[in-house]
Amino acid sequence: MQLTFDADVESFRAEFVAFLAEHLPDAAVAGADRAGSSADIPGWAREWQRRQFDSGWLLPGNPPEYGGRNATLVQQYVHLEELSKRHMYHSFNPQGLGIIAASLLSFGTEEQKKRWAVRILRAEITAALGMSEPGAGSDLAGLRTRAVLDGDHFVVNGQKVWTSGAHDADVLLTFVRTDPDAPKHKGISVLLIPTDTAGVTRRPFASICGPHDLDFNEVFFEDVVVPAQNLVGPLHGGWGVANGSLGHERTLLWLSFADRLRELIRDFRPETVLERDRYATMVMDNQALRLLGSAALARAARGDQDVAALSVLKVFGSEAVQSAAEQTLLAAGADGIVHPAVTAPFNPLNLDNFSCSWFERYVRSFAGTIAGGTSEIQRNIIAERVLGLPRS
């Protein structure tokens, strides 16, 4: 068992730390450019992302032409670790960077990579993911948004919901049904739909954090004409693209959970014996999550595909964060419903700082047990692939 990193990894870390020391955005500058709603992408954030791209630090695992430096999986881990230590994101369009651009690099044509992926990676445009629909959330295969191929274009009709950042996005990676007569997993395709296309309507709606936190959207498509060249992957082959997109979403997701746990532990102030016991549980959960994640990382670095291990990490990490948020809220008492703007200034560099009370942060923690694959689905995977239980 090796509990330290090799010299090449630590050299990689030191180079990135030096880059951060020189280029990390200043909070004062960032705060002065805080225009619009919390979902808008300010100018300083676009410049920060572009600088990372040009220096090969945006997504180090990518080749240089796509904002990276062909880093190993372990090097990518320490890259994210250093960002998390500073509570800093490499992009304020996480879906665009981590899902849409990544999916285009995996499944798109060379023209699509240059026209769309590179511009998303360089923060020249932003992107959102059009997957969920009313009645087709966890069951993506139940989607009903229809796209009919008519010569050199598709005509799209339907609706999406919970589309994060859609009102501020330039393009939507949209999952549509192109063959209604095929089995539901086999009749799906994926289209890039610019949001300024005639017939596209975006309606943002507020979350638990109030009317100014506009991130979720309803998106309506009414006879939307989309060029056939905007098809991503094969016609009727969208299910494979969907699995790849969710795979990108789950990459090193456990590190994000561990970081959130660490923040909750930092802010927890145990006073009673019971609170000290809860605090100890949070500390142990955080350590267990990092050890399990490190073991899974080591297996992945050796080329082992361990889907079940990722499911274990997803369930444990998301539910540990949810439990810790609940305990912190209980410990905070009446102070837990006080908006943080009353007691502390907003930190524009921290995307996790939603300007929410502890109550709101607790409610938000439920998203972690849904996004990237629900806990129920992950438990099915664990039951079948780890415990060998029958599907029925």
Short mmCIF file of C-alpha atoms in Angstrom, two decimals:
data_model
loop_
_atom_site.label_atom_id
_atom_site.label_comp_id
_atom_site.label_asym_id
_atom_site.label_seq_id
_atom_site.Cartn_x
_atom_site.Cartn_y
_atom_site.Cartn_z
CA MET A 1 0.00 0.00 0.00
CA GLN A 2 1.35 3.41 -1.01
CA LEU A 3 -0.14 6.38 0.84
CA THR A 4 1.91 9.04 -0.93
CA PHE A 5 2.17 10.25 -4.52
CA ASP A 6 5.08 9.58 -6.88
CA ALA A 7 7.63 12.31 -7.56
CA ASP A 8 6.18 13.09 -11.01
CA VAL A 9 2.76 13.68 -9.48
CA GLU A 10 4.15 15.99 -6.80
CA SER A 11 6.11 17.87 -9.47
CA PHE A 12 2.88 18.26 -11.43
CA ARG A 13 1.16 19.53 -8.27
CA ALA A 14 3.93 22.05 -7.57
CA GLU A 15 3.70 23.44 -11.11
CA PHE A 16 -0.07 23.87 -10.78
CA VAL A 17 0.25 25.49 -7.34
CA ALA A 18 2.71 27.99 -8.84
CA PHE A 19 0.22 28.74 -11.63
CA LEU A 20 -2.54 29.32 -9.06
CA ALA A 21 -0.32 31.58 -6.98
CA GLU A 22 0.25 33.80 -10.01
CA HIS A 23 -3.15 33.70 -11.72
CA LEU A 24 -5.91 32.89 -9.21
CA PRO A 25 -8.57 35.63 -9.51
CA ASP A 26 -8.71 38.27 -6.84
CA ALA A 27 -11.89 38.31 -4.76
CA ALA A 28 -12.14 42.11 -4.89
CA VAL A 29 -12.00 42.16 -8.69
CA ALA A 30 -14.47 39.29 -8.89
CA GLY A 31 -16.86 40.99 -6.51
CA ALA A 32 -16.82 44.20 -8.57
CA ASP A 33 -17.91 42.24 -11.65
CA ARG A 34 -20.86 40.50 -10.00
CA ALA A 35 -23.58 41.57 -12.40
CA GLY A 36 -26.86 39.83 -13.09
CA SER A 37 -28.19 36.72 -11.36
CA SER A 38 -26.05 34.10 -9.65
CA ALA A 39 -26.26 31.89 -12.74
CA ASP A 40 -24.76 34.48 -15.12
CA ILE A 41 -21.11 34.02 -16.10
CA PRO A 42 -19.23 37.26 -15.30
CA GLY A 43 -16.35 38.54 -17.38
CA TRP A 44 -13.64 37.75 -14.83
CA ALA A 45 -14.80 34.10 -14.68
CA ARG A 46 -14.65 33.76 -18.46
CA GLU A 47 -11.15 35.23 -18.47
CA TRP A 48 -10.09 32.86 -15.66
CA GLN A 49 -11.33 29.85 -17.61
CA ARG A 50 -9.67 31.05 -20.83
CA ARG A 51 -6.34 31.53 -19.06
CA GLN A 52 -6.50 27.98 -17.74
CA PHE A 53 -7.32 26.67 -21.21
CA ASP A 54 -4.40 28.49 -22.82
CA SER A 55 -2.02 27.23 -20.11
CA GLY A 56 -3.19 23.61 -20.28
CA TRP A 57 -4.67 23.67 -16.76
CA LEU A 58 -8.40 23.71 -17.55
CA LEU A 59 -8.84 19.94 -17.98
CA PRO A 60 -5.29 18.55 -17.67
CA GLY A 61 -6.31 15.10 -18.91
CA ASN A 62 -7.21 16.55 -22.32
CA PRO A 63 -4.66 17.02 -25.11
CA PRO A 64 -3.22 20.57 -25.39
CA GLU A 65 -5.59 21.62 -28.20
CA TYR A 66 -8.49 21.03 -25.80
CA GLY A 67 -7.16 22.82 -22.74
CA GLY A 68 -5.01 20.10 -21.18
CA ARG A 69 -1.61 18.47 -21.11
CA ASN A 70 -2.36 14.73 -21.38
CA ALA A 71 -2.18 14.33 -17.60
CA THR A 72 -2.61 10.95 -15.94
CA LEU A 73 -5.69 10.17 -13.87
CA VAL A 74 -3.75 10.65 -10.61
CA GLN A 75 -2.44 14.00 -11.83
CA GLN A 76 -6.01 15.02 -12.64
CA TYR A 77 -6.93 14.09 -9.08
CA VAL A 78 -4.33 16.36 -7.48
CA HIS A 79 -5.38 19.15 -9.87
CA LEU A 80 -8.94 18.98 -8.52
CA GLU A 81 -7.63 18.55 -4.98
CA GLU A 82 -5.68 21.81 -5.18
CA LEU A 83 -8.70 23.65 -6.58
CA SER A 84 -10.91 22.28 -3.81
CA LYS A 85 -8.43 23.42 -1.14
CA ARG A 86 -8.94 26.95 -2.42
CA HIS A 87 -12.73 26.53 -2.78
CA MET A 88 -12.32 27.48 -6.42
CA TYR A 89 -13.89 26.07 -9.58
CA HIS A 90 -12.14 25.95 -12.91
CA SER A 91 -15.40 26.89 -14.65
CA PHE A 92 -18.63 28.63 -13.71
CA ASN A 93 -20.36 26.64 -16.46
CA PRO A 94 -19.76 23.17 -14.95
CA GLN A 95 -22.29 21.36 -17.16
CA GLY A 96 -20.80 22.90 -20.27
CA LEU A 97 -17.27 22.01 -19.30
CA GLY A 98 -17.67 18.66 -17.59
CA ILE A 99 -20.55 17.13 -19.56
CA ILE A 100 -21.32 18.87 -22.86
CA ALA A 101 -17.76 19.61 -24.05
CA ALA A 102 -16.57 16.24 -22.73
CA SER A 103 -19.37 14.46 -24.60
CA LEU A 104 -18.54 16.31 -27.82
CA LEU A 105 -14.89 15.31 -27.51
CA SER A 106 -16.00 11.68 -27.06
CA PHE A 107 -18.80 11.49 -29.64
CA GLY A 108 -18.70 14.60 -31.83
CA THR A 109 -17.32 15.14 -35.30
CA GLU A 110 -14.13 17.14 -35.84
CA GLU A 111 -16.25 20.07 -37.00
CA GLN A 112 -18.40 19.89 -33.86
CA LYS A 113 -15.31 19.78 -31.65
CA LYS A 114 -13.88 22.92 -33.26
CA ARG A 115 -17.16 24.82 -33.59
CA TRP A 116 -18.69 23.95 -30.23
CA ALA A 117 -16.39 22.11 -27.81
CA VAL A 118 -13.39 24.44 -28.08
CA ARG A 119 -15.59 27.54 -27.75
CA ILE A 120 -17.24 26.06 -24.63
CA LEU A 121 -13.86 25.17 -23.15
CA ARG A 122 -12.54 28.68 -23.84
CA ALA A 123 -15.66 30.23 -22.22
CA GLU A 124 -16.58 31.96 -25.47
CA ILE A 125 -20.03 30.35 -25.23
CA THR A 126 -21.88 28.49 -22.49
CA ALA A 127 -23.86 25.26 -22.72
CA ALA A 128 -26.59 23.42 -20.80
CA LEU A 129 -27.79 19.81 -20.74
CA GLY A 130 -31.32 19.09 -21.95
CA MET A 131 -32.07 15.66 -20.51
CA SER A 132 -34.85 15.62 -17.91
CA GLU A 133 -38.48 16.10 -18.86
CA PRO A 134 -41.77 16.12 -16.97
CA GLY A 135 -42.32 12.41 -16.41
CA ALA A 136 -38.82 11.46 -17.61
CA GLY A 137 -36.29 12.37 -14.93
CA SER A 138 -34.46 9.34 -13.58
CA ASP A 139 -35.95 7.29 -16.43
CA LEU A 140 -34.32 9.10 -19.33
CA ALA A 141 -35.53 6.44 -21.75
CA GLY A 142 -39.07 7.70 -21.11
CA LEU A 143 -38.38 11.05 -22.80
CA ARG A 144 -40.97 12.30 -25.28
CA THR A 145 -39.39 15.37 -26.90
CA ARG A 146 -39.68 14.50 -30.59
CA ALA A 147 -37.28 15.23 -33.46
CA VAL A 148 -38.38 14.37 -37.00
CA LEU A 149 -35.72 14.22 -39.72
CA ASP A 150 -36.85 16.21 -42.77
CA GLY A 151 -34.16 16.29 -45.44
CA ASP A 152 -31.15 18.19 -44.12
CA HIS A 153 -32.72 19.22 -40.81
CA PHE A 154 -34.70 18.00 -37.80
CA VAL A 155 -37.94 19.53 -36.53
CA VAL A 156 -38.09 19.40 -32.72
CA ASN A 157 -41.16 19.62 -30.48
CA GLY A 158 -41.36 18.98 -26.75
CA GLN A 159 -40.27 20.17 -23.33
CA LYS A 160 -37.35 19.87 -20.91
CA VAL A 161 -37.25 20.81 -17.22
CA TRP A 162 -34.65 21.24 -14.44
CA THR A 163 -32.29 22.43 -17.20
CA SER A 164 -29.58 24.14 -15.14
CA GLY A 165 -28.28 27.36 -16.65
CA ALA A 166 -30.39 27.13 -19.80
CA HIS A 167 -31.49 30.78 -19.64
CA ASP A 168 -27.84 31.85 -19.76
CA ALA A 169 -26.68 29.20 -22.26
CA ASP A 170 -25.84 29.65 -25.92
CA VAL A 171 -26.45 26.01 -26.85
CA LEU A 172 -28.27 22.98 -25.43
CA LEU A 173 -27.09 19.38 -25.74
CA THR A 174 -30.59 17.97 -26.15
CA PHE A 175 -31.77 14.36 -25.97
CA VAL A 176 -34.69 13.71 -28.31
CA ARG A 177 -36.75 10.79 -29.59
CA THR A 178 -36.13 10.17 -33.29
CA ASP A 179 -37.71 6.73 -33.66
CA PRO A 180 -40.96 6.39 -31.70
CA ASP A 181 -41.48 2.81 -32.88
CA ALA A 182 -38.14 1.48 -31.62
CA PRO A 183 -37.63 0.11 -28.08
CA LYS A 184 -37.39 3.17 -25.85
CA HIS A 185 -33.62 2.85 -25.30
CA LYS A 186 -32.94 2.55 -29.04
CA GLY A 187 -34.94 5.43 -30.51
CA ILE A 188 -33.06 8.33 -28.88
CA SER A 189 -30.70 10.82 -30.57
CA VAL A 190 -28.74 13.86 -29.41
CA LEU A 191 -28.85 17.32 -31.00
CA LEU A 192 -26.98 20.56 -30.42
CA ILE A 193 -29.65 23.26 -30.39
CA PRO A 194 -28.59 26.94 -30.26
CA THR A 195 -30.85 28.73 -27.80
CA ASP A 196 -31.48 31.65 -30.17
CA THR A 197 -33.18 29.31 -32.65
CA ALA A 198 -36.78 30.27 -33.47
CA GLY A 199 -39.23 28.26 -31.39
CA VAL A 200 -36.96 27.78 -28.35
CA THR A 201 -38.42 29.28 -25.15
CA ARG A 202 -36.54 29.27 -21.83
CA ARG A 203 -38.30 29.98 -18.55
CA PRO A 204 -36.08 30.12 -15.45
CA PHE A 205 -37.69 29.44 -12.09
CA ALA A 206 -36.56 30.03 -8.53
CA SER A 207 -35.19 27.41 -6.17
CA ILE A 208 -35.28 27.10 -2.39
CA CYS A 209 -32.75 29.96 -2.21
CA GLY A 210 -35.36 32.43 -3.37
CA PRO A 211 -36.38 34.45 -6.44
CA HIS A 212 -32.87 35.72 -7.19
CA ASP A 213 -31.32 32.25 -7.47
CA LEU A 214 -32.38 31.51 -11.05
CA ASP A 215 -30.61 28.41 -12.28
CA PHE A 216 -33.28 25.82 -13.10
CA ASN A 217 -35.28 26.23 -16.31
CA GLU A 218 -38.20 24.91 -18.27
CA VAL A 219 -37.33 24.77 -21.97
CA PHE A 220 -39.98 24.49 -24.68
CA PHE A 221 -39.42 23.50 -28.31
CA GLU A 222 -42.08 24.43 -30.85
CA ASP A 223 -41.32 23.43 -34.46
CA VAL A 224 -37.62 24.14 -33.86
CA VAL A 225 -35.53 23.60 -37.01
CA VAL A 226 -32.11 22.10 -36.27
CA PRO A 227 -29.50 21.34 -38.99
CA ALA A 228 -28.81 17.62 -39.39
CA GLN A 229 -25.10 18.40 -38.96
CA ASN A 230 -25.88 19.18 -35.32
CA LEU A 231 -26.56 15.48 -34.64
CA VAL A 232 -24.06 14.23 -32.02
CA GLY A 233 -23.20 10.56 -32.41
CA PRO A 234 -25.21 8.16 -34.59
CA LEU A 235 -28.88 8.61 -35.41
CA HIS A 236 -30.94 6.65 -32.84
CA GLY A 237 -27.69 6.06 -30.90
CA GLY A 238 -28.29 8.61 -28.15
CA TRP A 239 -28.43 6.05 -25.35
CA GLY A 240 -24.69 5.45 -25.69
CA VAL A 241 -24.07 9.21 -25.63
CA ALA A 242 -26.25 9.48 -22.50
CA ASN A 243 -24.22 6.84 -20.67
CA GLY A 244 -21.04 8.64 -21.66
CA SER A 245 -22.45 11.98 -20.47
CA LEU A 246 -23.41 10.55 -17.08
CA GLY A 247 -20.00 8.92 -16.86
CA HIS A 248 -18.38 12.34 -17.31
CA GLU A 249 -20.70 13.70 -14.60
CA ARG A 250 -19.64 11.01 -12.11
CA THR A 251 -15.88 11.37 -12.73
CA LEU A 252 -14.19 12.05 -9.38
CA LEU A 253 -17.60 13.16 -8.02
CA TRP A 254 -16.65 11.66 -4.66
CA LEU A 255 -13.92 14.30 -4.29
CA SER A 256 -16.62 16.99 -4.43
CA PHE A 257 -18.57 15.20 -1.71
CA ALA A 258 -15.43 14.93 0.44
CA ASP A 259 -14.80 18.65 0.00
CA ARG A 260 -18.36 19.50 1.06
CA LEU A 261 -18.01 17.25 4.08
CA ARG A 262 -14.81 19.02 5.05
CA GLU A 263 -16.59 22.37 4.86
CA LEU A 264 -19.44 21.13 7.04
CA ILE A 265 -16.96 19.75 9.57
CA ARG A 266 -15.13 23.10 9.63
CA ASP A 267 -18.33 25.03 10.37
CA PHE A 268 -19.72 22.54 12.91
CA ARG A 269 -19.35 23.70 16.52
CA PRO A 270 -20.05 20.75 18.85
CA GLU A 271 -21.02 21.66 22.40
CA THR A 272 -22.98 18.80 23.90
CA VAL A 273 -21.90 15.17 24.22
CA LEU A 274 -24.36 14.20 21.49
CA GLU A 275 -23.03 16.89 19.15
CA ARG A 276 -19.45 15.74 19.76
CA ASP A 277 -20.51 12.21 18.83
CA ARG A 278 -22.11 13.52 15.63
CA TYR A 279 -18.98 15.55 14.89
CA ALA A 280 -16.83 12.42 15.26
CA THR A 281 -19.10 10.57 12.84
CA MET A 282 -18.70 13.35 10.28
CA VAL A 283 -14.90 13.21 10.62
CA MET A 284 -14.89 9.43 10.20
CA ASP A 285 -17.21 9.60 7.20
CA ASN A 286 -14.92 12.13 5.56
CA GLN A 287 -11.86 9.98 6.14
CA ALA A 288 -13.63 6.82 4.96
CA LEU A 289 -14.82 8.57 1.80
CA ARG A 290 -11.30 9.75 0.95
CA LEU A 291 -9.79 6.31 1.58
CA LEU A 292 -12.45 4.52 -0.49
CA GLY A 293 -12.07 7.12 -3.22
CA SER A 294 -8.29 6.81 -3.23
CA ALA A 295 -8.57 3.03 -3.60
CA ALA A 296 -10.99 3.42 -6.52
CA LEU A 297 -8.67 6.02 -8.06
CA ALA A 298 -5.73 3.63 -7.84
CA ARG A 299 -7.73 0.87 -9.56
CA ALA A 300 -8.83 3.26 -12.29
CA ALA A 301 -5.23 4.41 -12.80
CA ARG A 302 -4.32 0.76 -13.44
CA GLY A 303 -7.05 0.55 -16.08
CA ASP A 304 -9.62 -1.35 -14.01
CA GLN A 305 -13.26 -0.45 -14.72
CA ASP A 306 -15.04 -0.66 -11.37
CA VAL A 307 -18.55 0.72 -11.89
CA ALA A 308 -19.75 -0.80 -8.63
CA ALA A 309 -17.07 1.03 -6.61
CA LEU A 310 -18.21 4.33 -8.12
CA SER A 311 -21.78 3.51 -7.13
CA VAL A 312 -20.67 2.83 -3.55
CA LEU A 313 -18.84 6.16 -3.47
CA LYS A 314 -21.82 7.99 -4.97
CA VAL A 315 -24.28 6.60 -2.40
CA PHE A 316 -21.98 6.96 0.60
CA GLY A 317 -20.68 10.40 -0.35
CA SER A 318 -24.00 12.02 -1.18
CA GLU A 319 -25.78 10.58 1.87
CA ALA A 320 -22.89 11.46 4.22
CA VAL A 321 -23.09 15.07 3.03
CA GLN A 322 -26.85 15.07 3.51
CA SER A 323 -26.55 13.69 7.04
CA ALA A 324 -23.80 16.17 7.92
CA ALA A 325 -25.85 19.09 6.62
CA GLU A 326 -28.77 17.95 8.75
CA GLN A 327 -26.62 17.68 11.88
CA THR A 328 -25.07 21.09 11.24
CA LEU A 329 -28.52 22.60 10.85
CA LEU A 330 -29.65 21.01 14.12
CA ALA A 331 -26.57 22.32 15.90
CA ALA A 332 -27.10 25.81 14.48
CA GLY A 333 -30.61 25.97 15.89
CA ALA A 334 -32.46 29.19 15.12
CA ASP A 335 -29.32 30.64 13.51
CA GLY A 336 -29.70 28.00 10.82
CA ILE A 337 -32.47 29.94 9.10
CA VAL A 338 -30.51 33.22 8.99
CA HIS A 339 -29.31 34.24 5.54
CA PRO A 340 -25.47 34.41 5.49
CA ALA A 341 -25.50 37.85 3.84
CA VAL A 342 -26.67 39.15 7.23
CA THR A 343 -23.44 38.08 8.94
CA ALA A 344 -20.77 37.68 6.23
CA PRO A 345 -19.96 39.08 2.77
CA PHE A 346 -20.59 37.03 -0.36
CA ASN A 347 -17.50 35.26 -1.71
CA PRO A 348 -17.73 35.46 -5.53
CA LEU A 349 -14.85 33.03 -6.03
CA ASN A 350 -16.69 30.13 -4.38
CA LEU A 351 -19.34 28.55 -6.60
CA ASP A 352 -20.55 26.50 -3.62
CA ASN A 353 -21.37 29.72 -1.79
CA PHE A 354 -24.99 30.02 -2.89
CA SER A 355 -25.75 32.70 -0.26
CA CYS A 356 -28.05 30.20 1.43
CA SER A 357 -28.91 29.63 5.06
CA TRP A 358 -28.05 26.32 6.70
CA PHE A 359 -31.66 25.27 6.21
CA GLU A 360 -31.39 25.98 2.49
CA ARG A 361 -28.05 24.18 2.26
CA TYR A 362 -29.61 21.15 3.95
CA VAL A 363 -32.48 21.14 1.45
CA ARG A 364 -29.98 21.48 -1.40
CA SER A 365 -28.10 18.42 -0.15
CA PHE A 366 -30.92 16.23 -1.48
CA ALA A 367 -29.80 17.10 -5.01
CA GLY A 368 -26.63 15.10 -4.39
CA THR A 369 -28.65 11.91 -3.94
CA ILE A 370 -30.35 12.51 -7.31
CA ALA A 371 -27.87 14.12 -9.74
CA GLY A 372 -25.47 11.72 -11.44
CA GLY A 373 -27.74 8.75 -10.70
CA THR A 374 -30.16 8.40 -7.80
CA SER A 375 -29.25 6.52 -4.63
CA GLU A 376 -31.94 3.97 -5.48
CA ILE A 377 -30.38 3.23 -8.88
CA GLN A 378 -26.89 3.07 -7.36
CA ARG A 379 -28.13 0.56 -4.76
CA ASN A 380 -29.49 -1.61 -7.56
CA ILE A 381 -26.06 -1.58 -9.21
CA ILE A 382 -24.38 -2.49 -5.92
CA ALA A 383 -26.88 -5.27 -5.25
CA GLU A 384 -26.39 -6.82 -8.68
CA ARG A 385 -22.68 -6.26 -9.34
CA VAL A 386 -21.23 -6.46 -5.81
CA LEU A 387 -23.58 -8.72 -3.88
CA GLY A 388 -24.66 -10.81 -6.88
CA LEU A 389 -28.35 -10.54 -6.05
CA PRO A 390 -30.93 -11.35 -8.77
CA ARG A 391 -32.35 -8.44 -10.78
CA SER A 392 -35.86 -9.25 -9.63
#
